[in-house]
Amino acid sequence: MQELSTPQVRPYVPTPTSVDRPFWTGGADSVLRLPFCESCVRWFFPPAATCPDCNEPAGIRDTSGAGVVYTFTVNVQRFHPEVAVPYVIALVELDDQAGLRIPAGIVGCPPESVEIGMPVTVAFEKVAGTHEDKDRVYVPVFAPSTPGGH
C-alpha cells in the first residue's frame, strides 16, 4: 500500500473522532482499518461505535486493502476551486468480505480507464487541516492493482 503525498481530490479535511480515528489515521501505517463486529464476525462501514446489525460494541481490524470497483462516476463539474476535474468517485467492494463497500476516489489512472470490476488497492492521501490531528490524517483512495488501469 502506498502513501500519496499530494491530495488529488480532497477539499474536505475530516476531523477524526474517537469512533473513526483508526479509519482516518491508519494510512500512517499503510493500513485500511475498519470497524469489526466480533458478534456478527463482519466488518462494516461507515465507522460506528456499535454494530449496525446487532448493536454490540465494535472493534477495529485491519483489512487487506484490496478490492474491485463496484460502481463509479466521473465528475466533470468543478464544485470546488482547488479540486481539478475530471475525477472518479467509486464504491469499492473490498476482497475481505462480500458486500463490504466504501466510497473512495480512484487515482493513478485516467478516468476513462476505470471499469466496474477493475482490481484496486488502497493508497492514502496525507492531508493537512486545522484540527489537532492535521499531521496524522490519511484519506483512503484506491489505485489500479495493475499499472495503467484494468
PDB file of C-alpha atoms in Angstrom:
ATOM      1  CA  MET A   1       0.000   0.000   0.000  1.00  0.00           C
ATOM      2  CA  GLN A   2       1.327   3.383  -0.897  1.00  0.00           C
ATOM      3  CA  GLU A   3       1.038   6.883   0.511  1.00  0.00           C
ATOM      4  CA  LEU A   4       0.349   9.725  -1.879  1.00  0.00           C
ATOM      5  CA  SER A   5       1.873  12.970  -0.681  1.00  0.00           C
ATOM      6  CA  THR A   6      -0.245  15.358  -2.732  1.00  0.00           C
ATOM      7  CA  PRO A   7      -4.011  15.112  -2.410  1.00  0.00           C
ATOM      8  CA  GLN A   8      -5.610  14.842  -5.843  1.00  0.00           C
ATOM      9  CA  VAL A   9      -9.301  15.195  -4.967  1.00  0.00           C
ATOM     10  CA  ARG A  10      -9.723  16.420  -1.435  1.00  0.00           C
ATOM     11  CA  PRO A  11     -11.168  19.826  -0.500  1.00  0.00           C
ATOM     12  CA  TYR A  12     -12.678  18.354   2.684  1.00  0.00           C
ATOM     13  CA  VAL A  13     -10.408  17.577   5.613  1.00  0.00           C
ATOM     14  CA  PRO A  14     -12.058  15.306   8.187  1.00  0.00           C
ATOM     15  CA  THR A  15     -11.815  15.870  11.907  1.00  0.00           C
ATOM     16  CA  PRO A  16     -11.356  12.418  13.456  1.00  0.00           C
ATOM     17  CA  THR A  17     -13.492  11.410  16.412  1.00  0.00           C
ATOM     18  CA  SER A  18     -12.822   8.682  18.945  1.00  0.00           C
ATOM     19  CA  VAL A  19     -15.001   6.368  16.836  1.00  0.00           C
ATOM     20  CA  ASP A  20     -13.486   6.951  13.369  1.00  0.00           C
ATOM     21  CA  ARG A  21      -9.894   7.863  14.320  1.00  0.00           C
ATOM     22  CA  PRO A  22      -8.457   4.418  13.296  1.00  0.00           C
ATOM     23  CA  PHE A  23     -10.007   4.815   9.836  1.00  0.00           C
ATOM     24  CA  TRP A  24      -8.551   8.300   9.292  1.00  0.00           C
ATOM     25  CA  THR A  25      -5.122   7.571  10.765  1.00  0.00           C
ATOM     26  CA  GLY A  26      -4.460   4.010   9.503  1.00  0.00           C
ATOM     27  CA  GLY A  27      -2.700   5.398   6.442  1.00  0.00           C
ATOM     28  CA  ALA A  28       0.276   6.294   8.629  1.00  0.00           C
ATOM     29  CA  ASP A  29       0.852   2.530   8.798  1.00  0.00           C
ATOM     30  CA  SER A  30      -0.365   1.954   5.196  1.00  0.00           C
ATOM     31  CA  VAL A  31      -3.330   0.004   6.558  1.00  0.00           C
ATOM     32  CA  LEU A  32      -7.044   0.429   5.886  1.00  0.00           C
ATOM     33  CA  ARG A  33      -8.720  -0.094   9.255  1.00  0.00           C
ATOM     34  CA  LEU A  34     -12.470  -0.615   9.537  1.00  0.00           C
ATOM     35  CA  PRO A  35     -14.909  -1.365  12.344  1.00  0.00           C
ATOM     36  CA  PHE A  36     -15.432  -5.062  13.008  1.00  0.00           C
ATOM     37  CA  CYS A  37     -18.204  -6.751  14.973  1.00  0.00           C
ATOM     38  CA  GLU A  38     -16.948  -9.784  16.910  1.00  0.00           C
ATOM     39  CA  SER A  39     -20.535 -10.933  17.474  1.00  0.00           C
ATOM     40  CA  CYS A  40     -21.537 -10.880  13.774  1.00  0.00           C
ATOM     41  CA  VAL A  41     -17.957 -11.609  12.621  1.00  0.00           C
ATOM     42  CA  ARG A  42     -18.234  -8.872   9.987  1.00  0.00           C
ATOM     43  CA  TRP A  43     -16.670  -5.568   9.018  1.00  0.00           C
ATOM     44  CA  PHE A  44     -18.925  -2.606   8.383  1.00  0.00           C
ATOM     45  CA  PHE A  45     -18.762   0.957   7.085  1.00  0.00           C
ATOM     46  CA  PRO A  46     -19.156   3.811   7.945  1.00  0.00           C
ATOM     47  CA  PRO A  47     -17.375   3.697  11.297  1.00  0.00           C
ATOM     48  CA  ALA A  48     -19.612   3.490  14.349  1.00  0.00           C
ATOM     49  CA  ALA A  49     -19.159   2.532  17.999  1.00  0.00           C
ATOM     50  CA  THR A  50     -21.688  -0.272  17.713  1.00  0.00           C
ATOM     51  CA  CYS A  51     -22.603  -2.788  15.024  1.00  0.00           C
ATOM     52  CA  PRO A  52     -25.487  -1.588  12.838  1.00  0.00           C
ATOM     53  CA  ASP A  53     -26.901  -5.140  12.746  1.00  0.00           C
ATOM     54  CA  CYS A  54     -26.721  -6.384  16.346  1.00  0.00           C
ATOM     55  CA  ASN A  55     -25.909  -3.185  18.292  1.00  0.00           C
ATOM     56  CA  GLU A  56     -22.947  -4.859  20.040  1.00  0.00           C
ATOM     57  CA  PRO A  57     -19.768  -2.806  20.626  1.00  0.00           C
ATOM     58  CA  ALA A  58     -17.475  -2.747  17.599  1.00  0.00           C
ATOM     59  CA  GLY A  59     -13.734  -3.173  17.468  1.00  0.00           C
ATOM     60  CA  ILE A  60     -11.290  -2.311  14.693  1.00  0.00           C
ATOM     61  CA  ARG A  61      -9.479  -4.692  12.343  1.00  0.00           C
ATOM     62  CA  ASP A  62      -7.027  -4.232   9.511  1.00  0.00           C
ATOM     63  CA  THR A  63      -8.276  -5.088   6.033  1.00  0.00           C
ATOM     64  CA  SER A  64      -6.207  -6.316   3.108  1.00  0.00           C
ATOM     65  CA  GLY A  65      -6.819  -3.017   1.301  1.00  0.00           C
ATOM     66  CA  ALA A  66      -7.581  -4.900  -1.932  1.00  0.00           C
ATOM     67  CA  GLY A  67     -10.873  -4.820  -3.781  1.00  0.00           C
ATOM     68  CA  VAL A  68     -12.709  -4.100  -7.001  1.00  0.00           C
ATOM     69  CA  VAL A  69     -14.611  -1.131  -8.361  1.00  0.00           C
ATOM     70  CA  TYR A  70     -18.264  -1.960  -7.663  1.00  0.00           C
ATOM     71  CA  THR A  71     -19.622   1.181  -9.340  1.00  0.00           C
ATOM     72  CA  PHE A  72     -18.316   4.664 -10.091  1.00  0.00           C
ATOM     73  CA  THR A  73     -18.961   8.074 -11.547  1.00  0.00           C
ATOM     74  CA  VAL A  74     -16.679  10.518 -13.307  1.00  0.00           C
ATOM     75  CA  ASN A  75     -17.197  14.037 -12.040  1.00  0.00           C
ATOM     76  CA  VAL A  76     -16.582  16.730 -14.653  1.00  0.00           C
ATOM     77  CA  GLN A  77     -18.283  19.646 -12.877  1.00  0.00           C
ATOM     78  CA  ARG A  78     -15.961  21.852 -10.815  1.00  0.00           C
ATOM     79  CA  PHE A  79     -17.606  22.237  -7.406  1.00  0.00           C
ATOM     80  CA  HIS A  80     -14.529  23.468  -5.547  1.00  0.00           C
ATOM     81  CA  PRO A  81     -11.789  25.716  -6.989  1.00  0.00           C
ATOM     82  CA  GLU A  82      -8.988  23.554  -5.533  1.00  0.00           C
ATOM     83  CA  VAL A  83     -10.250  20.292  -6.989  1.00  0.00           C
ATOM     84  CA  ALA A  84      -9.217  19.531 -10.565  1.00  0.00           C
ATOM     85  CA  VAL A  85     -11.681  17.795 -12.853  1.00  0.00           C
ATOM     86  CA  PRO A  86     -12.322  15.213 -14.098  1.00  0.00           C
ATOM     87  CA  TYR A  87     -12.024  12.782 -11.202  1.00  0.00           C
ATOM     88  CA  VAL A  88     -13.508   9.420 -10.288  1.00  0.00           C
ATOM     89  CA  ILE A  89     -15.543   8.635  -7.201  1.00  0.00           C
ATOM     90  CA  ALA A  90     -16.203   4.928  -6.750  1.00  0.00           C
ATOM     91  CA  LEU A  91     -17.819   2.448  -4.463  1.00  0.00           C
ATOM     92  CA  VAL A  92     -15.098  -0.133  -3.845  1.00  0.00           C
ATOM     93  CA  GLU A  93     -16.018  -3.621  -2.660  1.00  0.00           C
ATOM     94  CA  LEU A  94     -13.221  -4.996  -0.514  1.00  0.00           C
ATOM     95  CA  ASP A  95     -11.951  -8.538  -1.038  1.00  0.00           C
ATOM     96  CA  ASP A  96     -12.107  -9.187   2.714  1.00  0.00           C
ATOM     97  CA  GLN A  97     -15.891  -9.624   2.802  1.00  0.00           C
ATOM     98  CA  ALA A  98     -18.697  -9.835   0.258  1.00  0.00           C
ATOM     99  CA  GLY A  99     -20.785  -6.658   0.338  1.00  0.00           C
ATOM    100  CA  LEU A 100     -18.195  -4.600   2.262  1.00  0.00           C
ATOM    101  CA  ARG A 101     -18.118  -1.398   0.228  1.00  0.00           C
ATOM    102  CA  ILE A 102     -16.610   2.008   0.869  1.00  0.00           C
ATOM    103  CA  PRO A 103     -16.745   5.192  -1.201  1.00  0.00           C
ATOM    104  CA  ALA A 104     -13.374   6.498  -2.344  1.00  0.00           C
ATOM    105  CA  GLY A 105     -11.560   8.309  -5.095  1.00  0.00           C
ATOM    106  CA  ILE A 106      -9.808   6.338  -7.816  1.00  0.00           C
ATOM    107  CA  VAL A 107      -6.312   7.623  -8.566  1.00  0.00           C
ATOM    108  CA  GLY A 108      -3.302   6.575 -10.608  1.00  0.00           C
ATOM    109  CA  CYS A 109      -5.091   6.132 -13.938  1.00  0.00           C
ATOM    110  CA  PRO A 110      -7.064   8.187 -16.449  1.00  0.00           C
ATOM    111  CA  PRO A 111     -10.776   8.420 -15.562  1.00  0.00           C
ATOM    112  CA  GLU A 112     -11.728   6.816 -18.884  1.00  0.00           C
ATOM    113  CA  SER A 113      -9.812   3.648 -17.958  1.00  0.00           C
ATOM    114  CA  VAL A 114     -11.848   2.929 -14.818  1.00  0.00           C
ATOM    115  CA  GLU A 115     -14.205  -0.041 -15.196  1.00  0.00           C
ATOM    116  CA  ILE A 116     -16.628  -1.906 -12.974  1.00  0.00           C
ATOM    117  CA  GLY A 117     -14.797  -4.967 -11.668  1.00  0.00           C
ATOM    118  CA  MET A 118     -11.365  -3.336 -12.003  1.00  0.00           C
ATOM    119  CA  PRO A 119      -8.987  -4.622  -9.276  1.00  0.00           C
ATOM    120  CA  VAL A 120      -7.771  -1.820  -6.999  1.00  0.00           C
ATOM    121  CA  THR A 121      -5.543  -1.433  -3.962  1.00  0.00           C
ATOM    122  CA  VAL A 122      -5.773   1.165  -1.226  1.00  0.00           C
ATOM    123  CA  ALA A 123      -3.386   4.110  -1.172  1.00  0.00           C
ATOM    124  CA  PHE A 124      -3.507   7.110   1.123  1.00  0.00           C
ATOM    125  CA  GLU A 125      -3.500  10.858   0.668  1.00  0.00           C
ATOM    126  CA  LYS A 126      -1.980  12.650   3.616  1.00  0.00           C
ATOM    127  CA  VAL A 127      -3.991  15.804   4.204  1.00  0.00           C
ATOM    128  CA  ALA A 128      -3.448  18.852   6.354  1.00  0.00           C
ATOM    129  CA  GLY A 129      -6.131  20.724   8.209  1.00  0.00           C
ATOM    130  CA  THR A 130      -6.762  22.957  11.158  1.00  0.00           C
ATOM    131  CA  HIS A 131      -7.686  20.341  13.744  1.00  0.00           C
ATOM    132  CA  GLU A 132      -5.325  18.703  16.233  1.00  0.00           C
ATOM    133  CA  ASP A 133      -4.756  15.654  14.013  1.00  0.00           C
ATOM    134  CA  LYS A 134      -3.742  17.647  10.934  1.00  0.00           C
ATOM    135  CA  ASP A 135      -0.443  15.803  10.542  1.00  0.00           C
ATOM    136  CA  ARG A 136      -1.963  12.373  11.074  1.00  0.00           C
ATOM    137  CA  VAL A 137      -4.991  12.256   8.767  1.00  0.00           C
ATOM    138  CA  TYR A 138      -4.800   9.982   5.723  1.00  0.00           C
ATOM    139  CA  VAL A 139      -7.693   9.761   3.288  1.00  0.00           C
ATOM    140  CA  PRO A 140      -8.059   6.312   1.708  1.00  0.00           C
ATOM    141  CA  VAL A 141      -8.131   6.311  -2.100  1.00  0.00           C
ATOM    142  CA  PHE A 142      -7.720   3.387  -4.464  1.00  0.00           C
ATOM    143  CA  ALA A 143      -5.357   2.854  -7.381  1.00  0.00           C
ATOM    144  CA  PRO A 144      -5.433   0.157 -10.060  1.00  0.00           C
ATOM    145  CA  SER A 145      -3.769  -3.057  -8.959  1.00  0.00           C
ATOM    146  CA  THR A 146      -2.160  -3.269 -12.400  1.00  0.00           C
ATOM    147  CA  PRO A 147      -0.237  -0.372 -13.985  1.00  0.00           C
ATOM    148  CA  GLY A 148      -2.308   1.931 -16.189  1.00  0.00           C
ATOM    149  CA  GLY A 149      -5.660   0.522 -15.164  1.00  0.00           C
ATOM    150  CA  HIS A 150      -7.515  -2.704 -15.906  1.00  0.00           C
TER     151      HIS A 150
END
